[in-house]
XYZ file of N, CA, C and O in Angstrom:
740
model
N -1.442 21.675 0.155
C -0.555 20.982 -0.763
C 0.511 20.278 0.061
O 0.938 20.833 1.073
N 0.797 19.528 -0.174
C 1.863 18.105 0.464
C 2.238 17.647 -0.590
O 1.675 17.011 -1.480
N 3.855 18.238 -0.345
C 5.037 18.452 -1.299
C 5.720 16.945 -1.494
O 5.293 16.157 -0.650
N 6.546 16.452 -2.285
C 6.957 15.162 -2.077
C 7.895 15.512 -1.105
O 8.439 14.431 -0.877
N 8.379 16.275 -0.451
C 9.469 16.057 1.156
C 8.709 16.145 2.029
O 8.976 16.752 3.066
N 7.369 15.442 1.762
C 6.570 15.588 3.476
C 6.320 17.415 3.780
O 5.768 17.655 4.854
N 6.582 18.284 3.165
C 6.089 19.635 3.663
C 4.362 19.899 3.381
O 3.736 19.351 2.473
N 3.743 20.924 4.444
C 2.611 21.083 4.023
C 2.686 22.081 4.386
O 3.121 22.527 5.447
N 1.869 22.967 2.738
C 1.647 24.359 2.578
C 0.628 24.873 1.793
O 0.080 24.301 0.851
N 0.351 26.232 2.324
C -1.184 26.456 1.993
C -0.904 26.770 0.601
O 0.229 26.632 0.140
N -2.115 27.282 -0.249
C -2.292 27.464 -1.339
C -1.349 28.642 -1.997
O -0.741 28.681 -3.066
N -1.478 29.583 -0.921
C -0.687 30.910 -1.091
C 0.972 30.606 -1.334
O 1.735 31.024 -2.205
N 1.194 29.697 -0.183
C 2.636 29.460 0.005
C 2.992 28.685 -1.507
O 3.876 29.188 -2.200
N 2.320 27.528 -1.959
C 2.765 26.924 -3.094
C 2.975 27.992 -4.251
O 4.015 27.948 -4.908
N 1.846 29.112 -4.555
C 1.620 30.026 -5.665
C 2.981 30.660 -5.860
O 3.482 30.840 -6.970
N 3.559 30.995 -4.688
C 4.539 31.756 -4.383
C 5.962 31.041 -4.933
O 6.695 31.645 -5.716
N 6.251 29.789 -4.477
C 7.151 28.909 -5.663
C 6.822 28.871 -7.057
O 7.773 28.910 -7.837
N 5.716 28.805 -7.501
C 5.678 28.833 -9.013
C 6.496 29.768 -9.783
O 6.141 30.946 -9.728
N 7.618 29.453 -10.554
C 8.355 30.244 -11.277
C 9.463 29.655 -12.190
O 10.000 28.559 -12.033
N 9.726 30.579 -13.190
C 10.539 29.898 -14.468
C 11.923 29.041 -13.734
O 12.501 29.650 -12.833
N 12.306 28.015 -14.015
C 13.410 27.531 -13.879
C 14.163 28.343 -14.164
O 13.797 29.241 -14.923
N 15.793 28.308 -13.532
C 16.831 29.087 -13.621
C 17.814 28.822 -14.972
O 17.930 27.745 -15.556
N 18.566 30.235 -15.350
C 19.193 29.520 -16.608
C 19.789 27.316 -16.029
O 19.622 26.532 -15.095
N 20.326 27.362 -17.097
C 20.776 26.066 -17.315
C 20.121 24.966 -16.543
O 20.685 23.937 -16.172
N 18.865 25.291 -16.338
C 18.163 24.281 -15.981
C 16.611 24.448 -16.970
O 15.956 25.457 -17.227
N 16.428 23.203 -17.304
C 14.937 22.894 -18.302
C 14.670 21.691 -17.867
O 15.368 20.922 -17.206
N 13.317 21.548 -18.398
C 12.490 20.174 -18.107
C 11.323 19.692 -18.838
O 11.087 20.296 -19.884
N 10.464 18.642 -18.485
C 9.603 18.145 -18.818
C 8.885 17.336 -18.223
O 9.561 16.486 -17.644
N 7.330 17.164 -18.051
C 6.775 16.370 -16.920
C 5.875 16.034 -18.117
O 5.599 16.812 -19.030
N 5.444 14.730 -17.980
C 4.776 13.887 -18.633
C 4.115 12.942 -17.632
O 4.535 12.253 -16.702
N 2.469 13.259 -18.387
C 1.314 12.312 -17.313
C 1.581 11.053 -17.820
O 1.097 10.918 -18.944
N 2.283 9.900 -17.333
C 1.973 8.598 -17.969
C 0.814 7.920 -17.656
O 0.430 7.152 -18.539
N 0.100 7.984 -16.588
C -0.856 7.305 -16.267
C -1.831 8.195 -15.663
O -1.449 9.190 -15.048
N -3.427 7.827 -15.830
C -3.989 8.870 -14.982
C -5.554 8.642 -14.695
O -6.374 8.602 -15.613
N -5.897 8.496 -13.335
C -7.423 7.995 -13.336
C -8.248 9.086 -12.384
O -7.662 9.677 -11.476
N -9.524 9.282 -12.643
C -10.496 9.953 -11.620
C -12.031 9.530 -11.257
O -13.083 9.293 -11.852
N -11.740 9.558 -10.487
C -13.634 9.091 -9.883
C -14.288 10.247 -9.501
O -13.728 11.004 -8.708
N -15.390 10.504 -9.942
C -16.667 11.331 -9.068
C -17.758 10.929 -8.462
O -18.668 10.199 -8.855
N -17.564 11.532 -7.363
C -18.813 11.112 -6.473
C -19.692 12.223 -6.060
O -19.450 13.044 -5.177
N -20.556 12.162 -6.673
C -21.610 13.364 -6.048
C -20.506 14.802 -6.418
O -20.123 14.941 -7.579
N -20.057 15.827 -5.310
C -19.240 16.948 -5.745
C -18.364 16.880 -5.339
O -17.842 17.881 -4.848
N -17.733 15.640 -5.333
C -16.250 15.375 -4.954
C -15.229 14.547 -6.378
O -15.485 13.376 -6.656
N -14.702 14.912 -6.748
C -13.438 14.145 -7.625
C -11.806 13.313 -6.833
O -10.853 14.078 -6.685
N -11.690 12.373 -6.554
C -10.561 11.777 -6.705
C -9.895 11.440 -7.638
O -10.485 10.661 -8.387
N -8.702 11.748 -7.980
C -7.582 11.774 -8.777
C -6.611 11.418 -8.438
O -6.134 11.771 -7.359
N -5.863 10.388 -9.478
C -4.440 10.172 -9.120
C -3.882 9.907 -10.378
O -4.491 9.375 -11.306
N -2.476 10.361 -10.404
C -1.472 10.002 -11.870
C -0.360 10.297 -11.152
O 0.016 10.839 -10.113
N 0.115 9.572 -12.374
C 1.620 9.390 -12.257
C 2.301 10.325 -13.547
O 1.871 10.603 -14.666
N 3.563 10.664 -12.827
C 4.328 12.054 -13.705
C 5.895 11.611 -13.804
O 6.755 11.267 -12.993
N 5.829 11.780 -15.101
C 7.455 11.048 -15.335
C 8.132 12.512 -16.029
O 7.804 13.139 -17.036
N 9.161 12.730 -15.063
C 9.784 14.090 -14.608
C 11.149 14.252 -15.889
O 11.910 13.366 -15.502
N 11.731 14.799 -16.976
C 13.064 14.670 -17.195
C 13.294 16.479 -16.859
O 12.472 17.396 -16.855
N 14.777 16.460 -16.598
C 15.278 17.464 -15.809
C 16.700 17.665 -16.442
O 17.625 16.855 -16.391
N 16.701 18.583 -16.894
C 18.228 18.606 -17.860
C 18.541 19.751 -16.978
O 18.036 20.874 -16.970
N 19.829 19.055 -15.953
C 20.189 20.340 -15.003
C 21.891 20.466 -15.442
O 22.851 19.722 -15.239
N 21.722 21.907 -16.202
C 23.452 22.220 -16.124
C 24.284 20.938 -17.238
O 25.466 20.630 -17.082
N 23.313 20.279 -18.413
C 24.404 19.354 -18.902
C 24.132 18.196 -18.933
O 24.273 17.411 -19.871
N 23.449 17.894 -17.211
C 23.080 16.563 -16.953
C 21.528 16.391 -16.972
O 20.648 17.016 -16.380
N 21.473 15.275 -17.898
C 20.022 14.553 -17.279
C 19.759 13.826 -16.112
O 20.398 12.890 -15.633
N 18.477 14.515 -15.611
C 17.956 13.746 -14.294
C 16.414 13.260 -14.440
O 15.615 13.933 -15.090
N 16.070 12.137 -13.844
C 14.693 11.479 -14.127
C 14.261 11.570 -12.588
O 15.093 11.582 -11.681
N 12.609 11.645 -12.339
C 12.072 11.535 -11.326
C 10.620 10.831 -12.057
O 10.143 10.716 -13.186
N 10.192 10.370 -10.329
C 8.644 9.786 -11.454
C 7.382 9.964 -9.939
O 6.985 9.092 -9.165
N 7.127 11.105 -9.989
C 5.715 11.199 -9.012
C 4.738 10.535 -8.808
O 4.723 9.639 -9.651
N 3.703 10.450 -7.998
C 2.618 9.889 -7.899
C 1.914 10.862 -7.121
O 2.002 11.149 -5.927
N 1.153 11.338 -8.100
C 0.165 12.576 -7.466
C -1.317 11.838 -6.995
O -1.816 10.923 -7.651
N -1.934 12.399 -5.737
C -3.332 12.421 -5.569
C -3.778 13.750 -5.167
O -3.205 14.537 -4.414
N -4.924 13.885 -5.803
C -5.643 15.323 -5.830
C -7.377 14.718 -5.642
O -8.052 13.838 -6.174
N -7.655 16.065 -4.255
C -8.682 16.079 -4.450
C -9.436 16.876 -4.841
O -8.874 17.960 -4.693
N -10.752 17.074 -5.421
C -11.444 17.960 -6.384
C -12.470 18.421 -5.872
O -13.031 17.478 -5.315
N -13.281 19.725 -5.686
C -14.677 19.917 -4.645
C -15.330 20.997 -6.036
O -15.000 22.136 -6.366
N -16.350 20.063 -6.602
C -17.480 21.204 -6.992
C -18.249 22.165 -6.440
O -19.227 21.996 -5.712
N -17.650 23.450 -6.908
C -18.315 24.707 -6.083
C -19.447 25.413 -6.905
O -19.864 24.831 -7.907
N -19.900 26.460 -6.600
C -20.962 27.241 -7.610
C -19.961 27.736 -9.096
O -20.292 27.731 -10.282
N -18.620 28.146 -8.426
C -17.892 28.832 -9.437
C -17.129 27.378 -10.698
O -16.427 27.872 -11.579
N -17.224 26.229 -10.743
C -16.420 24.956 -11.031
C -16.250 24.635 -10.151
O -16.588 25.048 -9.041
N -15.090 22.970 -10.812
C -14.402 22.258 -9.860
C -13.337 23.228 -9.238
O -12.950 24.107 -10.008
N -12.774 23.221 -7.930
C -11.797 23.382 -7.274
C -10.802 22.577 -6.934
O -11.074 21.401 -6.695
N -9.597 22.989 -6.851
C -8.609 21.511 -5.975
C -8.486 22.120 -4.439
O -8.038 23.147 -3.930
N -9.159 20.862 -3.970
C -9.017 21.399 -2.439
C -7.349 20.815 -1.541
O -6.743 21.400 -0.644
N -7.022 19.527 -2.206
C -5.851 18.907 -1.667
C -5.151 18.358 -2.965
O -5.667 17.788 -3.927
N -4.059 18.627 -2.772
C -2.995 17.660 -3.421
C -1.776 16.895 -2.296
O -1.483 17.453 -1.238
N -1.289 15.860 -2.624
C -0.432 15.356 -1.917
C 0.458 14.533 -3.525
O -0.058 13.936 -4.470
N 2.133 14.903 -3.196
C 3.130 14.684 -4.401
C 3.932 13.664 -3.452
O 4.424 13.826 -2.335
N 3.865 12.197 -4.585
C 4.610 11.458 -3.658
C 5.990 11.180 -4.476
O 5.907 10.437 -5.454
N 7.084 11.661 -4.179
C 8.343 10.742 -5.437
C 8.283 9.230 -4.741
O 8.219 8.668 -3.647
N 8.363 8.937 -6.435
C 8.292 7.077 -6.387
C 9.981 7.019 -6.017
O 10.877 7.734 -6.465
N 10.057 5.931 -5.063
C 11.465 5.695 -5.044
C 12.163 4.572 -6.088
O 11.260 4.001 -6.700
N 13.107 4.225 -6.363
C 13.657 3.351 -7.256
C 14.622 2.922 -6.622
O 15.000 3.603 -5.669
N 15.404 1.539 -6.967
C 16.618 0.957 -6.004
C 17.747 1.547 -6.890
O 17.571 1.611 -8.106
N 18.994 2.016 -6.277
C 20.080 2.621 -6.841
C 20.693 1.972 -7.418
O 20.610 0.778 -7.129
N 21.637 2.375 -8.535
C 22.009 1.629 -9.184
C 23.409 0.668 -8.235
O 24.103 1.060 -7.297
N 23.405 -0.450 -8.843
C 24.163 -1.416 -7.969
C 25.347 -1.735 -8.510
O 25.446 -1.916 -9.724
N 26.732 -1.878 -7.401
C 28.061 -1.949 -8.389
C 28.722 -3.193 -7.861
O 28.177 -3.603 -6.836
N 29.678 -3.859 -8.248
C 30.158 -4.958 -8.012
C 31.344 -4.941 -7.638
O 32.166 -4.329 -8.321
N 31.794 -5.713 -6.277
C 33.052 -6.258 -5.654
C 33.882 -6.883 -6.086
O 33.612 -7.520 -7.105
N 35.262 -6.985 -5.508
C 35.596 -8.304 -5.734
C 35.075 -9.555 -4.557
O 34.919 -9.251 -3.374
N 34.923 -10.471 -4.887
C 34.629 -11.612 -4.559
C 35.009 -11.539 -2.600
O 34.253 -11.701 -1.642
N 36.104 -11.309 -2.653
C 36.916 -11.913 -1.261
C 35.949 -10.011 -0.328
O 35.729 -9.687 0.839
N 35.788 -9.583 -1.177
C 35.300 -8.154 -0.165
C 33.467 -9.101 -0.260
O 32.974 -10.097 0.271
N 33.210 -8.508 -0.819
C 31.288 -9.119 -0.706
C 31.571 -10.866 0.367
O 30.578 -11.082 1.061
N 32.448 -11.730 0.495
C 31.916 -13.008 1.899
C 32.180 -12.064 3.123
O 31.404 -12.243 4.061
N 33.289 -10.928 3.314
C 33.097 -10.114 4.386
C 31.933 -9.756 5.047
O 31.865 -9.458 6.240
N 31.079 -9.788 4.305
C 29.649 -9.247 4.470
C 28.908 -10.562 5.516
O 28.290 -10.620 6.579
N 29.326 -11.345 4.646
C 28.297 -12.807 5.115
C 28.799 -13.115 6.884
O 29.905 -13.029 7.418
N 27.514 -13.475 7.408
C 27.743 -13.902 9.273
C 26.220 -13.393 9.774
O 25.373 -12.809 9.097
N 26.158 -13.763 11.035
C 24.965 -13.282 12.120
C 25.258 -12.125 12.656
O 26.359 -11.717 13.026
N 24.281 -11.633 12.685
C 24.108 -10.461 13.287
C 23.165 -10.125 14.311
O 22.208 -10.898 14.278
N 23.082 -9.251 15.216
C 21.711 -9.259 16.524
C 21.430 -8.402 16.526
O 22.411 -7.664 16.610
N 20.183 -7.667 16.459
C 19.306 -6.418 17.178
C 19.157 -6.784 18.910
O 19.424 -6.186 19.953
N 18.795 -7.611 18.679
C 18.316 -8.067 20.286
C 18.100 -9.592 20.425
O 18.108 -10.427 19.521
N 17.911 -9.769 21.705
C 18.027 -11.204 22.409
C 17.568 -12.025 21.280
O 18.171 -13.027 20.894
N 16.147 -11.434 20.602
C 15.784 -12.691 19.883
C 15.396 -11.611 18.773
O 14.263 -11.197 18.526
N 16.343 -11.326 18.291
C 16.680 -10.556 16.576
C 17.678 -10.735 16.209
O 18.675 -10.189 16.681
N 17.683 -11.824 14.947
C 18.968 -12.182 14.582
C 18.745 -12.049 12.874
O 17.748 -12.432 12.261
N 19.909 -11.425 12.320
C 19.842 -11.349 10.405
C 20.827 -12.190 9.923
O 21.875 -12.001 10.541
N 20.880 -12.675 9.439
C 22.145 -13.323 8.424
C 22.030 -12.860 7.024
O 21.111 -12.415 6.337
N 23.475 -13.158 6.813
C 23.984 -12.706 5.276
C 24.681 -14.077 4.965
O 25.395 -14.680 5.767
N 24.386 -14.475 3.731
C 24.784 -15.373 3.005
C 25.962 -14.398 1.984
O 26.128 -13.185 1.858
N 26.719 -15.756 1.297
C 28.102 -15.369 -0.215
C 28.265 -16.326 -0.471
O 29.146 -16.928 0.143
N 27.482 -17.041 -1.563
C 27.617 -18.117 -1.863
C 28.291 -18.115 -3.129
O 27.576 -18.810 -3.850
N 29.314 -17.700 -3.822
C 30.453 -16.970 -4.149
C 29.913 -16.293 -5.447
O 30.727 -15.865 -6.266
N 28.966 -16.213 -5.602
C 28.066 -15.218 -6.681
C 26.819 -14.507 -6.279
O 26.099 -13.968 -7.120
N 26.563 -14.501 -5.040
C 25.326 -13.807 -4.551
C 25.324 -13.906 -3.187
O 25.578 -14.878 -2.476
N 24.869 -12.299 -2.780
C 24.594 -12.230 -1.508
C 23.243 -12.246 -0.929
O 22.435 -11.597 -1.594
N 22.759 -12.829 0.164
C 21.617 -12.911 0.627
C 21.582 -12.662 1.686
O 22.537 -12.840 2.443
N 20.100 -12.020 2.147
C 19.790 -11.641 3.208
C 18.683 -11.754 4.094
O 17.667 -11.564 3.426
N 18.293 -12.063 5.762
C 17.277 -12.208 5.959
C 17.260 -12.492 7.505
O 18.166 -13.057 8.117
N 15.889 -11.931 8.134
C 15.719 -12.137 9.806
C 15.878 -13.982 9.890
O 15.631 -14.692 8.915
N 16.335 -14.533 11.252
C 16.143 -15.978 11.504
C 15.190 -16.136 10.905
O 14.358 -15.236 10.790
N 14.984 -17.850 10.117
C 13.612 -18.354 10.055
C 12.882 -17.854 8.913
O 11.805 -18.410 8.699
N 13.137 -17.178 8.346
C 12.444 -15.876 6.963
C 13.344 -16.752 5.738
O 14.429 -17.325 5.838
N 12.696 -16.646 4.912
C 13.564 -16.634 3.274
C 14.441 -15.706 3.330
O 14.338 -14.662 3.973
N 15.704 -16.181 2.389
C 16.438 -14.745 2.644
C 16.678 -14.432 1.051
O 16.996 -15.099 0.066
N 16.436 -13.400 1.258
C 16.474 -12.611 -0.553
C 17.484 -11.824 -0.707
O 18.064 -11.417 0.300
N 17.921 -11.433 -2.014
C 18.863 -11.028 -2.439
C 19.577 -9.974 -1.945
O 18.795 -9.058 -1.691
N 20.847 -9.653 -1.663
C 20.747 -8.358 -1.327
C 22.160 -7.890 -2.323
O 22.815 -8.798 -2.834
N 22.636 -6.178 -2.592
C 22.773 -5.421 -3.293
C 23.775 -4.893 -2.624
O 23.654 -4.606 -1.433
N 25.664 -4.560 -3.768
C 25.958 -3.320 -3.347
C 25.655 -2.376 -3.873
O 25.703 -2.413 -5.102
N 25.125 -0.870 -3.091
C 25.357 0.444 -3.757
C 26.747 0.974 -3.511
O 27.188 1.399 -4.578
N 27.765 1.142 -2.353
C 28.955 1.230 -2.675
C 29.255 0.205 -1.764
O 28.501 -0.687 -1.378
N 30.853 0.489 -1.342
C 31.401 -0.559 -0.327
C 30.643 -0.233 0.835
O 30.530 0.977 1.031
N 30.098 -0.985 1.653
C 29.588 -0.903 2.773
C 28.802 -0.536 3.158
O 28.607 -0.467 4.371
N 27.714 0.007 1.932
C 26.185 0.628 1.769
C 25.705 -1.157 0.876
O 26.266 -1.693 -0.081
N 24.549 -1.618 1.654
C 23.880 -2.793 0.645
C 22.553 -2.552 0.882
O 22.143 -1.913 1.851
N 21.609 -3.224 -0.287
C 20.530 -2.881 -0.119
C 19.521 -3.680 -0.771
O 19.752 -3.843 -1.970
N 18.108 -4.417 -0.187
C 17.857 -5.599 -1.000
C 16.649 -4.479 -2.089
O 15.855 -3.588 -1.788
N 17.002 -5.029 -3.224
C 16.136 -4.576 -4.259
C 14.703 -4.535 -3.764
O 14.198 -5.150 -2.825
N 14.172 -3.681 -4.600
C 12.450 -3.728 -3.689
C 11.870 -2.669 -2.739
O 10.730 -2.241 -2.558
N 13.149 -2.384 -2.164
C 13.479 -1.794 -0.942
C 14.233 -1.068 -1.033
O 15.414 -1.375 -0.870
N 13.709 0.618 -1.434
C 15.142 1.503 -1.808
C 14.704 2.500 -0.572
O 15.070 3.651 -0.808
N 14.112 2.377 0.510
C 13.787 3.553 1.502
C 14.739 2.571 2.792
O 14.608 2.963 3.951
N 15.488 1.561 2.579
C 16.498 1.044 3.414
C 17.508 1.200 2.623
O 17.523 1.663 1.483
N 18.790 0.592 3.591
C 20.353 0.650 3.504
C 20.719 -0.033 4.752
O 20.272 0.264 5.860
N 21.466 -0.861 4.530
C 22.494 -1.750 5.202
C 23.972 -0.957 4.849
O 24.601 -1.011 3.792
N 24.360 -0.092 6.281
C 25.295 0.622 6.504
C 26.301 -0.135 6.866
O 25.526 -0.678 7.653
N 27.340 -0.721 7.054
C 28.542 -1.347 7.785
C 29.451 -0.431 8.321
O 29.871 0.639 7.881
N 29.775 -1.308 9.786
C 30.384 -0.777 10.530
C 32.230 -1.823 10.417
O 32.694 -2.963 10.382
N 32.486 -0.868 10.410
C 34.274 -1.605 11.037
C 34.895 -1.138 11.770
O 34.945 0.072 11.989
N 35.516 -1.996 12.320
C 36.688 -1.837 13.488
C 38.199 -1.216 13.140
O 38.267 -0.780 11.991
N 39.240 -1.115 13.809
C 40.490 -0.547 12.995
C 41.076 -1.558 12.555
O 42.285 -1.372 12.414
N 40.765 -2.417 12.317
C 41.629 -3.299 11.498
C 40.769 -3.708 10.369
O 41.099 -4.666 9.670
N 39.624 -3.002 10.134
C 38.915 -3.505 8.928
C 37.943 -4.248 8.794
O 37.169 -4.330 7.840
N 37.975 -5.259 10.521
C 36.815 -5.988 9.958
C 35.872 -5.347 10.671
O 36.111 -4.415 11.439
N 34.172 -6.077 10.321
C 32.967 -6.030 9.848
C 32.737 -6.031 11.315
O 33.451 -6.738 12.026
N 31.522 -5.083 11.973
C 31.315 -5.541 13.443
C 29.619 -5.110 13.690
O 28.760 -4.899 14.547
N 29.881 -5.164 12.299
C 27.824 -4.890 12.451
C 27.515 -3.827 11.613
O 28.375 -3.026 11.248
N 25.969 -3.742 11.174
C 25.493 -2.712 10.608
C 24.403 -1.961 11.370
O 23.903 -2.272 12.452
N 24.109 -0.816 10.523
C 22.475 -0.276 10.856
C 21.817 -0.472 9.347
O 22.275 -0.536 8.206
N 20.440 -0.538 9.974
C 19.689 -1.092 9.041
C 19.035 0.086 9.060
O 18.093 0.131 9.851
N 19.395 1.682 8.011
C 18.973 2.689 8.128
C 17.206 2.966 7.067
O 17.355 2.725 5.869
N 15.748 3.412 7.481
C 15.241 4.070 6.921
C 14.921 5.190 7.065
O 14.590 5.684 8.143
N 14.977 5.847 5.843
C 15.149 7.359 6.265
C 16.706 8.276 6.735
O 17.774 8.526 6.177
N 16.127 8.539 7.969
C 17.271 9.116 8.874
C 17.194 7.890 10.199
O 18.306 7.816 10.721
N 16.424 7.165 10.695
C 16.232 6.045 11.745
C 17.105 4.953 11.955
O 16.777 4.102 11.128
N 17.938 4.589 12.559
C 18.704 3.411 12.277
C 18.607 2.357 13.676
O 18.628 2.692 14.860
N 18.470 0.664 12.952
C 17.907 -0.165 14.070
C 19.630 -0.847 13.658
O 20.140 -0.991 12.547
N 20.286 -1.207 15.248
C 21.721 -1.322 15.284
C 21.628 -3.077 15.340
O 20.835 -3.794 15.949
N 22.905 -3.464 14.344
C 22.988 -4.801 14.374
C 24.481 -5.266 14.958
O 25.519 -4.891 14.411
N 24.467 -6.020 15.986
C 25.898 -6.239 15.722
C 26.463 -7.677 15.546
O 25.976 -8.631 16.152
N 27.842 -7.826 14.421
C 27.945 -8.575 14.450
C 28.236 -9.684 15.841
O 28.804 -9.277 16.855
N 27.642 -11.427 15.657
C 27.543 -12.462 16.574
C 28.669 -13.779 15.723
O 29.216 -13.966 14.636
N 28.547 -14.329 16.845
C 29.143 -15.575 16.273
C 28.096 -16.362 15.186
O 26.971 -15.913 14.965
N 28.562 -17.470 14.603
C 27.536 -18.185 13.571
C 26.979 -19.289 14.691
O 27.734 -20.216 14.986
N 26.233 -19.237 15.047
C 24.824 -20.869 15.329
C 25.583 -21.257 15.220
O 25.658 -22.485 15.250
């Protein structure tokens, strides 16, 4: 079994988590979608699971994407593998004032010949490597941005002591590729 945090554990180990939620926590998982193929004594499976989670008061949503595989034995089908993927979603996005979001806008470098720009064209920010289209990009707070589409990145900003802008990391995951701010072309 391959947990949605990337863990892998045997059958025993998963059995062993199975258990009632704790007071003030309840839920509900719902298959929204769901397909399987057989081949000879094998089944492939995949669906999608739309999670609600009433923890303590609050509602929480998740939305899985399961694949399972299936092995016909003498005794039935068996599940020989599962792998749980959480779907990611882009965070919700909040708005500046005006004169903070052109802070953002300038060149930036990874290397000799890695360069990003940010556009503020005084209602939208954009983003993009030299030479590329540059598409929209997003605040999640001050100094976290992030282009929709793309919620396994974050555009981190860096500042100096006086406030201004001197580059970001362009974090996925835990990995971060360092930008720093350049002069404009």
């Amino acid at each position: 079994y391959v947990d949605e945090n990337g863990s892998v554990i045997s059958r025993d180990e998963f059995l062993k988590q199975i258990e009632p939620l704790p007071p003030g926590v309840s839920g509900k998982l719902h298959i929204v979608s769901y397909s399987a193929r057989v081949k000879g004594d094998v089944a492939l499976v995949i669906h999608t699971d739309d999670e609600e989670e009433v923890f303590h008061g609050q509602t929480l949503h998740a939305q899985y994407l399961t694949t399972e595989t299936w092995r016909r034995e003498s005794a039935g089908w068996k599940l020989a593998l599962a792998h749980v993927y959480a779907v990611l979603k882009d965070p919700p996005a909040v708005s500046l004032p005006a004169a903070e979001m052109e802070q953002y806008a300038g060149r930036y470098q990874a290397a000799d010949d890695l360069f990003y720009v940010i556009t503020w064209d005084g209602k939208e920010l954009t983003g993009g490597r030299d030479g590329r289209a540059l598409k929209p990009l997003e605040v999640e707070i001050r100094d976290v941005l992030f282009a929709p589409g793309q919620p396994r990145i974050r555009k981190i900003f860096h500042r100096d002591a006086a406030g201004r802008i001197t580059g970001f990391v362009d974090r996925r995951e835990s990995w971060d590729l360092a930008w720093r701010r350049v002069a404009q072309k």
